[in-house]
Amino acid sequence: MMHFSLNRMKRGGGRDSGHDSSEEGTAEKSKRLRTTSEHSQTCDWGNLLQDIVLQVFKYLPLLDRAHASQVCRNWNQVFHMPDLWRCFEFELNQPATSYLKATHPELIKQIIKRHSNHLQYVSFKVDSSKESAEAACDILSQLVNCSLKTLGLISTARPSFMDLPKSHFISALTVVFVNSKSLSSLKIDDTPVDDPSLKVLVANNSDTLKLLKMSSCPHVSPAGILCVADQCHGLRELALNYHLLSDELLLALSSEKHVRLEHLRIDVVSENPGQTHFHTIQKSSWDAFIRHSPKVNLVMYFFLYEEEFDPFFRYEIPATHLYFGRSVSKDVLGRVGMTCPRLVELVVCANGLRPLDEELIRIAERCKNLSAIGLGECEVSCSAFVEFVKMCGGRLSQLSIMEEVLIPDQKYSLEQIHWEVSKHLGRVWFPDMMPTW
């Protein structure tokens, strides 16, 4: 105890000195707190560093950002900084027909006047009205001083761009193609783009284009998309309708000059049963394509009637993701198991009332990479489903099966099957009450 007291006296000069020092420390803290409090009460938010205000503005909706810009001169300067306008989405909706928010017309005028040359990553989200599509074209036609890197035309409901006169749409789109010179991503699904406009695209952006999505573009021919593949050797992602797919296109994408494709999406769509002819792609073309791009994701969406599947799955194709949006027969699903060894994901929205037991077992046996499956209006016996899961094991990362799909049998009831499936998956699993795909 004496040793402790002596040490404390040496450090603080005795009890009184320690007490005085403590009082001085408390007084100093109180002074600092008063100073901090007074400073916070008089803090001028208008003098915040512009870099900080810029980061805040990036998270604000456009209208809130515009209101905030009126607070002071400093914030108004930040509002007009080029970094804030490089990425922008125009939301064009008619109040009478849409519940979505729209970009205010006066703000659009200001953006075009002061920031069109800053825009680089631009998308247009339009509702189903022709007026909104026309407004998008009017804006596009004014982007003469900008150099876009990405452009997306998105219809939130019915494809309203198709209601426009083709010449009006093409004229506006080619303004961007000619002036950008560095487009790397272009999403123009459900638009009246045509072959001549694609030639303009290629003539000005062939060295930079990496992604092209143009499903449901009826005015484009196989020759038009072939022109893109022949010239844009850096193309890595492509989405198109089946009628544009050809042996020549696959061979062009497989040339030594072309980079390895990473993603190819093909929509196989029929609006009226029996009125659409579907050609056959040669197996040799698929083989050349997969030799050149062995890791490509080949995604195919089928919206066909049962009698229209005859040209498909007659020989091996390198599909990795298959989605069947309409009823598909047992025969077709049986052929999928025989011809799609690279299959990773399978979604069947409807099949009918004939159980798919044999077909699922065959897919489990031959599709060794299958990791996701979704079944809607189908039927599978509980025993066959358990066997399917047992064969696939833990690699099934997504298993979305409607409860109505599973048919109880002598071996498993609906109450038992979730335990059995969970055991083989290595995690808790329950059937879905509604589709999740």
Tab-separated table of C-alpha atoms in Angstrom:
chain	number	residue	atom	x	y	z
A	1	MET	CA	0.000	0.000	0.000
A	2	MET	CA	2.823	2.428	0.865
A	3	HIS	CA	4.595	1.572	-2.370
A	4	PHE	CA	1.418	2.300	-4.337
A	5	SER	CA	0.900	5.658	-2.545
A	6	LEU	CA	4.477	6.744	-3.112
A	7	ASN	CA	4.255	5.992	-6.826
A	8	ARG	CA	1.058	7.936	-7.099
A	9	MET	CA	2.581	10.887	-5.270
A	10	LYS	CA	5.593	10.823	-7.568
A	11	ARG	CA	3.341	10.895	-10.642
A	12	GLY	CA	0.789	13.422	-9.481
A	13	GLY	CA	2.454	15.250	-6.626
A	14	GLY	CA	0.151	13.862	-3.899
A	15	ARG	CA	-3.590	13.711	-3.368
A	16	ASP	CA	-4.181	17.460	-3.708
A	17	SER	CA	-2.219	17.735	-6.929
A	18	GLY	CA	-4.150	14.821	-8.434
A	19	HIS	CA	-7.407	16.429	-7.422
A	20	ASP	CA	-6.406	19.776	-8.960
A	21	SER	CA	-5.281	18.043	-12.151
A	22	SER	CA	-8.626	16.256	-12.383
A	23	GLU	CA	-10.501	19.536	-12.025
A	24	GLU	CA	-8.363	21.158	-14.726
A	25	GLY	CA	-9.050	18.198	-17.080
A	26	THR	CA	-12.790	18.447	-16.482
A	27	ALA	CA	-12.777	22.168	-17.156
A	28	GLU	CA	-10.822	21.635	-20.398
A	29	LYS	CA	-13.301	18.986	-21.582
A	30	SER	CA	-16.240	21.269	-20.831
A	31	LYS	CA	-14.604	24.051	-22.813
A	32	ARG	CA	-14.043	21.770	-25.794
A	33	LEU	CA	-17.642	20.543	-25.695
A	34	ARG	CA	-18.945	24.128	-25.582
A	35	THR	CA	-16.746	25.040	-28.541
A	36	THR	CA	-17.917	21.985	-30.528
A	37	SER	CA	-21.559	22.705	-29.712
A	38	GLU	CA	-21.244	26.349	-30.751
A	39	HIS	CA	-19.496	25.295	-33.973
A	40	SER	CA	-22.206	22.760	-34.846
A	41	GLN	CA	-24.914	25.351	-34.294
A	42	THR	CA	-23.211	27.785	-36.649
A	43	CYS	CA	-22.013	25.173	-39.219
A	44	ASP	CA	-22.547	26.384	-42.791
A	45	TRP	CA	-23.794	23.358	-44.742
A	46	GLY	CA	-23.226	25.316	-47.909
A	47	ASN	CA	-19.474	25.079	-47.339
A	48	LEU	CA	-19.345	21.278	-47.326
A	49	LEU	CA	-16.707	19.887	-49.646
A	50	GLN	CA	-18.129	19.473	-53.122
A	51	ASP	CA	-16.890	15.878	-53.318
A	52	ILE	CA	-19.032	15.021	-50.274
A	53	VAL	CA	-22.114	16.772	-51.673
A	54	LEU	CA	-21.532	15.020	-55.001
A	55	GLN	CA	-21.642	11.580	-53.360
A	56	VAL	CA	-24.873	12.487	-51.555
A	57	PHE	CA	-26.465	13.815	-54.759
A	58	LYS	CA	-25.737	10.543	-56.559
A	59	TYR	CA	-28.139	8.761	-54.221
A	60	LEU	CA	-30.967	11.280	-54.607
A	61	PRO	CA	-33.843	10.975	-57.108
A	62	LEU	CA	-33.567	13.555	-59.851
A	63	LEU	CA	-36.351	15.824	-58.563
A	64	ASP	CA	-34.935	15.851	-55.013
A	65	ARG	CA	-31.511	16.565	-56.457
A	66	ALA	CA	-32.916	19.515	-58.390
A	67	HIS	CA	-34.607	20.900	-55.264
A	68	ALA	CA	-31.401	20.504	-53.252
A	69	SER	CA	-29.473	22.414	-55.923
A	70	GLN	CA	-31.481	25.532	-55.021
A	71	VAL	CA	-30.205	25.613	-51.416
A	72	CYS	CA	-27.029	27.543	-52.179
A	73	ARG	CA	-24.533	28.405	-54.898
A	74	ASN	CA	-22.123	25.634	-53.840
A	75	TRP	CA	-24.768	22.923	-54.127
A	76	ASN	CA	-25.941	24.321	-57.444
A	77	GLN	CA	-22.388	24.030	-58.782
A	78	VAL	CA	-22.296	20.384	-57.673
A	79	PHE	CA	-25.644	19.803	-59.424
A	80	HIS	CA	-23.994	20.734	-62.726
A	81	MET	CA	-20.748	18.784	-62.263
A	82	PRO	CA	-20.112	16.384	-65.197
A	83	ASP	CA	-19.605	13.384	-62.870
A	84	LEU	CA	-23.242	13.629	-61.795
A	85	TRP	CA	-24.562	13.262	-65.340
A	86	ARG	CA	-22.484	10.459	-66.818
A	87	CYS	CA	-25.113	7.872	-65.875
A	88	PHE	CA	-28.760	8.822	-66.366
A	89	GLU	CA	-32.141	7.161	-66.883
A	90	PHE	CA	-34.943	9.074	-68.596
A	91	GLU	CA	-38.326	7.926	-67.264
A	92	LEU	CA	-41.013	8.842	-69.769
A	93	ASN	CA	-44.599	8.114	-68.727
A	94	GLN	CA	-47.997	9.638	-69.409
A	95	PRO	CA	-49.752	10.499	-66.117
A	96	ALA	CA	-53.124	9.427	-67.486
A	97	THR	CA	-51.961	5.909	-68.356
A	98	SER	CA	-49.128	5.165	-65.932
A	99	TYR	CA	-48.589	5.157	-62.173
A	100	LEU	CA	-44.807	5.426	-62.600
A	101	LYS	CA	-42.923	8.649	-61.938
A	102	ALA	CA	-41.751	10.593	-64.969
A	103	THR	CA	-38.745	12.827	-65.530
A	104	HIS	CA	-40.083	16.395	-65.500
A	105	PRO	CA	-40.084	17.992	-68.976
A	106	GLU	CA	-38.338	21.145	-67.709
A	107	LEU	CA	-35.556	19.041	-66.218
A	108	ILE	CA	-35.181	17.213	-69.509
A	109	LYS	CA	-34.735	20.541	-71.312
A	110	GLN	CA	-32.076	21.581	-68.814
A	111	ILE	CA	-30.273	18.255	-69.102
A	112	ILE	CA	-30.187	18.469	-72.896
A	113	LYS	CA	-29.057	22.102	-72.826
A	114	ARG	CA	-26.314	21.818	-70.211
A	115	HIS	CA	-25.344	18.163	-69.847
A	116	SER	CA	-25.864	16.276	-73.104
A	117	ASN	CA	-22.103	16.271	-73.712
A	118	HIS	CA	-21.545	14.700	-70.270
A	119	LEU	CA	-23.936	11.753	-70.772
A	120	GLN	CA	-22.226	8.377	-71.215
A	121	TYR	CA	-24.451	5.654	-69.725
A	122	VAL	CA	-28.030	6.358	-70.760
A	123	SER	CA	-31.285	4.416	-70.676
A	124	PHE	CA	-34.860	5.310	-71.566
A	125	LYS	CA	-37.697	3.695	-69.632
A	126	VAL	CA	-41.016	4.288	-71.400
A	127	ASP	CA	-44.568	3.152	-70.722
A	128	SER	CA	-46.939	1.675	-73.302
A	129	SER	CA	-47.975	5.013	-74.824
A	130	LYS	CA	-46.863	6.199	-78.237
A	131	GLU	CA	-46.339	9.695	-76.800
A	132	SER	CA	-43.630	8.443	-74.425
A	133	ALA	CA	-41.819	6.630	-77.233
A	134	GLU	CA	-41.961	9.808	-79.350
A	135	ALA	CA	-40.520	11.804	-76.443
A	136	ALA	CA	-37.626	9.329	-76.196
A	137	CYS	CA	-36.892	9.743	-79.905
A	138	ASP	CA	-37.000	13.528	-79.602
A	139	ILE	CA	-34.371	13.367	-76.856
A	140	LEU	CA	-32.213	10.914	-78.827
A	141	SER	CA	-32.228	13.192	-81.859
A	142	GLN	CA	-30.796	16.015	-79.713
A	143	LEU	CA	-27.806	14.023	-78.422
A	144	VAL	CA	-25.484	15.317	-81.121
A	145	ASN	CA	-22.703	16.449	-78.778
A	146	CYS	CA	-22.434	13.352	-76.615
A	147	SER	CA	-20.383	10.178	-76.874
A	148	LEU	CA	-22.463	7.436	-75.273
A	149	LYS	CA	-20.884	4.220	-74.031
A	150	THR	CA	-24.160	2.432	-73.251
A	151	LEU	CA	-27.715	2.922	-74.487
A	152	GLY	CA	-30.824	1.043	-73.405
A	153	LEU	CA	-34.382	1.461	-74.707
A	154	ILE	CA	-36.725	-0.238	-72.249
A	155	SER	CA	-40.476	-0.679	-72.660
A	156	THR	CA	-42.036	-1.255	-69.239
A	157	ALA	CA	-45.221	-2.721	-70.701
A	158	ARG	CA	-46.322	-3.056	-74.333
A	159	PRO	CA	-43.463	-2.292	-76.799
A	160	SER	CA	-44.470	1.282	-77.642
A	161	PHE	CA	-41.448	1.950	-79.892
A	162	MET	CA	-43.054	-0.358	-82.457
A	163	ASP	CA	-45.955	2.108	-82.781
A	164	LEU	CA	-43.686	4.823	-84.179
A	165	PRO	CA	-43.046	5.430	-87.878
A	166	LYS	CA	-39.907	3.438	-88.617
A	167	SER	CA	-38.190	6.380	-90.318
A	168	HIS	CA	-38.683	8.599	-87.244
A	169	PHE	CA	-37.189	6.003	-84.904
A	170	ILE	CA	-34.266	5.174	-87.212
A	171	SER	CA	-33.430	8.845	-87.724
A	172	ALA	CA	-33.206	9.431	-83.966
A	173	LEU	CA	-31.220	6.250	-83.288
A	174	THR	CA	-28.631	6.869	-85.997
A	175	VAL	CA	-27.883	10.280	-84.459
A	176	VAL	CA	-26.495	8.393	-81.479
A	177	PHE	CA	-24.728	5.789	-83.642
A	178	VAL	CA	-22.951	8.445	-85.688
A	179	ASN	CA	-21.968	10.759	-82.837
A	180	SER	CA	-21.024	8.274	-80.134
A	181	LYS	CA	-18.099	6.464	-81.794
A	182	SER	CA	-17.563	4.392	-78.622
A	183	LEU	CA	-20.753	2.444	-77.882
A	184	SER	CA	-19.958	-0.704	-75.922
A	185	SER	CA	-23.476	-1.778	-74.865
A	186	LEU	CA	-26.709	-1.470	-76.846
A	187	LYS	CA	-30.109	-2.799	-75.701
A	188	ILE	CA	-32.809	-2.176	-78.291
A	189	ASP	CA	-35.303	-5.028	-77.837
A	190	ASP	CA	-38.786	-4.538	-79.319
A	191	THR	CA	-37.838	-1.676	-81.621
A	192	PRO	CA	-38.102	-1.049	-85.402
A	193	VAL	CA	-34.320	-1.025	-85.897
A	194	ASP	CA	-33.376	-2.331	-89.369
A	195	ASP	CA	-30.397	-3.549	-91.406
A	196	PRO	CA	-29.250	-0.114	-92.729
A	197	SER	CA	-29.199	1.341	-89.207
A	198	LEU	CA	-27.106	-1.618	-88.010
A	199	LYS	CA	-24.626	-0.828	-90.774
A	200	VAL	CA	-24.370	2.727	-89.408
A	201	LEU	CA	-23.801	1.269	-85.950
A	202	VAL	CA	-21.014	-0.961	-87.212
A	203	ALA	CA	-19.374	1.774	-89.289
A	204	ASN	CA	-18.957	3.988	-86.230
A	205	ASN	CA	-18.675	1.609	-83.255
A	206	SER	CA	-17.239	-1.704	-84.493
A	207	ASP	CA	-14.105	-1.447	-82.333
A	208	THR	CA	-15.965	-0.867	-79.069
A	209	LEU	CA	-19.263	-2.812	-79.224
A	210	LYS	CA	-19.282	-5.657	-76.681
A	211	LEU	CA	-22.982	-6.226	-75.913
A	212	LEU	CA	-25.964	-6.198	-78.282
A	213	LYS	CA	-29.496	-7.130	-77.230
A	214	MET	CA	-32.090	-6.919	-79.970
A	215	SER	CA	-34.783	-9.535	-79.441
A	216	SER	CA	-38.095	-8.968	-81.216
A	217	CYS	CA	-36.776	-6.629	-83.899
A	218	PRO	CA	-38.808	-7.736	-86.949
A	219	HIS	CA	-37.104	-5.416	-89.465
A	220	VAL	CA	-33.666	-6.962	-88.980
A	221	SER	CA	-32.698	-9.844	-91.290
A	222	PRO	CA	-30.116	-12.622	-90.803
A	223	ALA	CA	-27.856	-10.646	-93.172
A	224	GLY	CA	-28.113	-7.588	-90.915
A	225	ILE	CA	-26.999	-9.390	-87.767
A	226	LEU	CA	-24.321	-11.231	-89.753
A	227	CYS	CA	-22.875	-7.829	-90.727
A	228	VAL	CA	-22.529	-7.006	-87.014
A	229	ALA	CA	-20.820	-10.323	-86.222
A	230	ASP	CA	-18.443	-9.959	-89.180
A	231	GLN	CA	-17.262	-6.490	-88.161
A	232	CYS	CA	-17.591	-6.309	-84.354
A	233	HIS	CA	-14.908	-8.757	-83.311
A	234	GLY	CA	-15.062	-7.676	-79.660
A	235	LEU	CA	-18.719	-8.688	-79.240
A	236	ARG	CA	-19.093	-10.787	-76.069
A	237	GLU	CA	-22.861	-10.836	-75.429
A	238	LEU	CA	-25.619	-11.187	-77.994
A	239	ALA	CA	-29.404	-11.589	-77.670
A	240	LEU	CA	-31.662	-12.129	-80.676
A	241	ASN	CA	-34.649	-14.051	-82.006
A	242	TYR	CA	-34.256	-17.487	-83.508
A	243	HIS	CA	-35.181	-16.312	-87.007
A	244	LEU	CA	-31.913	-14.296	-87.035
A	245	LEU	CA	-29.803	-17.294	-86.054
A	246	SER	CA	-28.036	-18.991	-88.943
A	247	ASP	CA	-25.148	-21.327	-89.654
A	248	GLU	CA	-23.296	-18.366	-91.168
A	249	LEU	CA	-23.759	-16.326	-87.970
A	250	LEU	CA	-22.408	-19.100	-85.731
A	251	LEU	CA	-19.411	-19.553	-88.018
A	252	ALA	CA	-18.738	-15.790	-88.037
A	253	LEU	CA	-18.818	-15.778	-84.233
A	254	SER	CA	-16.368	-18.711	-84.312
A	255	SER	CA	-13.750	-17.054	-86.509
A	256	GLU	CA	-10.211	-16.602	-85.227
A	257	LYS	CA	-10.608	-12.818	-85.377
A	258	HIS	CA	-13.592	-12.883	-83.032
A	259	VAL	CA	-13.238	-12.899	-79.233
A	260	ARG	CA	-14.802	-15.761	-77.329
A	261	LEU	CA	-18.501	-15.138	-76.838
A	262	GLU	CA	-19.593	-15.217	-73.188
A	263	HIS	CA	-23.386	-15.097	-73.483
A	264	LEU	CA	-25.754	-15.921	-76.350
A	265	ARG	CA	-29.496	-15.635	-75.736
A	266	ILE	CA	-31.974	-16.912	-78.308
A	267	ASP	CA	-35.738	-16.338	-78.096
A	268	VAL	CA	-37.755	-18.957	-79.984
A	269	VAL	CA	-41.223	-17.432	-80.248
A	270	SER	CA	-44.417	-18.305	-82.115
A	271	GLU	CA	-47.471	-16.071	-81.910
A	272	ASN	CA	-49.815	-18.183	-84.042
A	273	PRO	CA	-49.636	-21.993	-84.066
A	274	GLY	CA	-48.557	-23.518	-87.335
A	275	GLN	CA	-47.831	-20.200	-89.057
A	276	THR	CA	-44.126	-19.882	-88.219
A	277	HIS	CA	-41.476	-21.975	-89.941
A	278	PHE	CA	-38.429	-22.817	-87.853
A	279	HIS	CA	-35.267	-23.741	-89.714
A	280	THR	CA	-32.654	-26.187	-88.504
A	281	ILE	CA	-29.121	-25.223	-87.471
A	282	GLN	CA	-26.461	-27.732	-88.519
A	283	LYS	CA	-24.694	-29.658	-85.786
A	284	SER	CA	-21.330	-28.807	-87.383
A	285	SER	CA	-22.063	-25.082	-86.860
A	286	TRP	CA	-22.812	-25.621	-83.174
A	287	ASP	CA	-19.656	-27.714	-82.840
A	288	ALA	CA	-17.489	-24.974	-84.389
A	289	PHE	CA	-19.129	-22.375	-82.165
A	290	ILE	CA	-18.514	-24.298	-78.950
A	291	ARG	CA	-14.920	-25.122	-79.911
A	292	HIS	CA	-14.229	-21.411	-80.246
A	293	SER	CA	-16.207	-20.355	-77.119
A	294	PRO	CA	-16.159	-23.402	-74.816
A	295	LYS	CA	-17.413	-21.472	-71.751
A	296	VAL	CA	-20.272	-19.624	-73.431
A	297	ASN	CA	-23.704	-19.518	-71.778
A	298	LEU	CA	-26.265	-20.479	-74.410
A	299	VAL	CA	-29.680	-19.394	-73.108
A	300	MET	CA	-32.810	-20.403	-75.030
A	301	TYR	CA	-36.343	-19.228	-74.281
A	302	PHE	CA	-39.088	-21.276	-75.960
A	303	PHE	CA	-42.594	-19.890	-76.424
A	304	LEU	CA	-43.892	-22.487	-78.885
A	305	TYR	CA	-46.897	-24.712	-79.307
A	306	GLU	CA	-46.289	-28.437	-78.900
A	307	GLU	CA	-46.492	-29.251	-82.599
A	308	GLU	CA	-43.773	-26.681	-83.408
A	309	PHE	CA	-40.929	-28.379	-81.497
A	310	ASP	CA	-40.122	-30.897	-84.237
A	311	PRO	CA	-36.932	-29.116	-85.549
A	312	PHE	CA	-35.444	-28.823	-82.059
A	313	PHE	CA	-33.415	-31.239	-79.897
A	314	ARG	CA	-32.843	-33.732	-82.707
A	315	TYR	CA	-29.091	-33.799	-82.094
A	316	GLU	CA	-26.704	-32.472	-79.453
A	317	ILE	CA	-26.724	-28.704	-78.906
A	318	PRO	CA	-24.635	-26.756	-76.352
A	319	ALA	CA	-27.559	-25.142	-74.480
A	320	THR	CA	-26.828	-24.259	-70.842
A	321	HIS	CA	-30.137	-22.636	-69.845
A	322	LEU	CA	-33.564	-23.713	-71.159
A	323	TYR	CA	-36.864	-21.997	-70.367
A	324	PHE	CA	-40.165	-23.378	-71.670
A	325	GLY	CA	-42.851	-20.719	-71.316
A	326	ARG	CA	-45.695	-22.790	-72.758
A	327	SER	CA	-46.702	-26.416	-72.476
A	328	VAL	CA	-43.986	-28.803	-73.647
A	329	SER	CA	-44.476	-32.511	-74.296
A	330	LYS	CA	-42.885	-35.502	-72.575
A	331	ASP	CA	-41.199	-36.374	-75.859
A	332	VAL	CA	-39.453	-33.010	-76.113
A	333	LEU	CA	-38.256	-33.124	-72.496
A	334	GLY	CA	-36.984	-36.644	-73.121
A	335	ARG	CA	-34.966	-35.328	-76.060
A	336	VAL	CA	-33.596	-32.515	-73.880
A	337	GLY	CA	-32.063	-35.142	-71.606
A	338	MET	CA	-30.416	-36.795	-74.599
A	339	THR	CA	-29.155	-33.733	-76.458
A	340	CYS	CA	-28.189	-31.062	-73.854
A	341	PRO	CA	-25.233	-32.394	-71.828
A	342	ARG	CA	-24.104	-28.827	-70.900
A	343	LEU	CA	-27.463	-27.974	-69.310
A	344	VAL	CA	-27.155	-25.902	-66.108
A	345	GLU	CA	-30.712	-24.611	-65.619
A	346	LEU	CA	-34.116	-25.938	-66.704
A	347	VAL	CA	-37.508	-24.253	-66.201
A	348	VAL	CA	-40.723	-25.921	-67.359
A	349	CYS	CA	-43.813	-23.790	-66.814
A	350	ALA	CA	-46.311	-26.412	-68.001
A	351	ASN	CA	-46.409	-29.953	-69.299
A	352	GLY	CA	-49.801	-31.540	-68.888
A	353	LEU	CA	-51.069	-34.514	-66.929
A	354	ARG	CA	-48.538	-37.193	-67.887
A	355	PRO	CA	-45.869	-37.715	-65.183
A	356	LEU	CA	-42.317	-36.694	-66.104
A	357	ASP	CA	-40.624	-39.402	-64.023
A	358	GLU	CA	-38.487	-40.979	-66.759
A	359	GLU	CA	-37.608	-37.637	-68.312
A	360	LEU	CA	-36.314	-36.170	-65.035
A	361	ILE	CA	-34.233	-39.269	-64.292
A	362	ARG	CA	-32.706	-39.115	-67.770
A	363	ILE	CA	-31.843	-35.419	-67.321
A	364	ALA	CA	-30.208	-36.187	-63.957
A	365	GLU	CA	-28.154	-38.996	-65.551
A	366	ARG	CA	-26.896	-37.097	-68.586
A	367	CYS	CA	-26.834	-33.421	-67.543
A	368	LYS	CA	-23.994	-33.523	-65.020
A	369	ASN	CA	-23.835	-29.721	-64.661
A	370	LEU	CA	-27.519	-29.210	-63.816
A	371	SER	CA	-27.737	-26.953	-60.755
A	372	ALA	CA	-31.169	-25.292	-61.049
A	373	ILE	CA	-34.619	-26.547	-61.977
A	374	GLY	CA	-38.130	-25.105	-61.818
A	375	LEU	CA	-41.366	-27.014	-62.486
A	376	GLY	CA	-44.808	-25.420	-62.727
A	377	GLU	CA	-47.930	-27.113	-64.071
A	378	CYS	CA	-46.395	-30.583	-64.364
A	379	GLU	CA	-46.690	-33.929	-62.586
A	380	VAL	CA	-43.898	-35.972	-61.006
A	381	SER	CA	-44.276	-38.870	-58.612
A	382	CYS	CA	-42.729	-38.303	-55.191
A	383	SER	CA	-40.499	-41.359	-55.594
A	384	ALA	CA	-39.119	-40.219	-58.951
A	385	PHE	CA	-38.521	-36.715	-57.611
A	386	VAL	CA	-36.593	-38.011	-54.615
A	387	GLU	CA	-34.513	-40.187	-56.941
A	388	PHE	CA	-33.831	-37.189	-59.182
A	389	VAL	CA	-32.634	-35.106	-56.215
A	390	LYS	CA	-30.559	-38.013	-54.924
A	391	MET	CA	-28.794	-38.333	-58.292
A	392	CYS	CA	-28.108	-34.589	-58.557
A	393	GLY	CA	-27.189	-34.171	-54.912
A	394	GLY	CA	-25.912	-30.945	-53.383
A	395	ARG	CA	-25.150	-29.361	-56.766
A	396	LEU	CA	-28.843	-28.359	-56.989
A	397	SER	CA	-28.470	-24.800	-55.720
A	398	GLN	CA	-31.994	-23.846	-56.886
A	399	LEU	CA	-34.909	-26.245	-56.649
A	400	SER	CA	-38.223	-24.493	-57.276
A	401	ILE	CA	-41.049	-27.047	-57.457
A	402	MET	CA	-44.720	-26.213	-57.051
A	403	GLU	CA	-46.443	-28.321	-54.422
A	404	GLU	CA	-49.114	-29.371	-56.940
A	405	VAL	CA	-46.414	-30.948	-59.118
A	406	LEU	CA	-45.615	-33.733	-56.627
A	407	ILE	CA	-47.885	-36.791	-56.707
A	408	PRO	CA	-47.886	-38.950	-53.551
A	409	ASP	CA	-47.226	-42.656	-54.087
A	410	GLN	CA	-46.750	-45.811	-52.032
A	411	LYS	CA	-43.286	-44.752	-50.882
A	412	TYR	CA	-43.637	-41.067	-50.035
A	413	SER	CA	-46.417	-38.731	-48.976
A	414	LEU	CA	-46.284	-34.925	-49.299
A	415	GLU	CA	-45.540	-34.719	-45.568
A	416	GLN	CA	-42.544	-37.034	-45.919
A	417	ILE	CA	-40.992	-35.718	-49.100
A	418	HIS	CA	-39.568	-32.474	-47.749
A	419	TRP	CA	-37.517	-34.403	-45.149
A	420	GLU	CA	-36.236	-36.820	-47.748
A	421	VAL	CA	-35.307	-34.094	-50.245
A	422	SER	CA	-33.701	-31.957	-47.521
A	423	LYS	CA	-31.542	-34.911	-46.531
A	424	HIS	CA	-30.130	-35.319	-50.043
A	425	LEU	CA	-29.694	-31.576	-50.619
A	426	GLY	CA	-27.934	-31.031	-47.316
A	427	ARG	CA	-30.247	-28.116	-46.461
A	428	VAL	CA	-33.870	-27.510	-45.523
A	429	TRP	CA	-36.219	-27.592	-48.515
A	430	PHE	CA	-39.967	-27.139	-48.973
A	431	PRO	CA	-42.111	-27.109	-52.139
A	432	ASP	CA	-43.104	-23.658	-53.413
A	433	MET	CA	-46.614	-22.271	-53.037
A	434	MET	CA	-46.189	-20.065	-56.111
A	435	PRO	CA	-43.645	-19.877	-58.976
A	436	THR	CA	-40.378	-18.088	-58.160
A	437	TRP	CA	-38.948	-17.933	-61.691
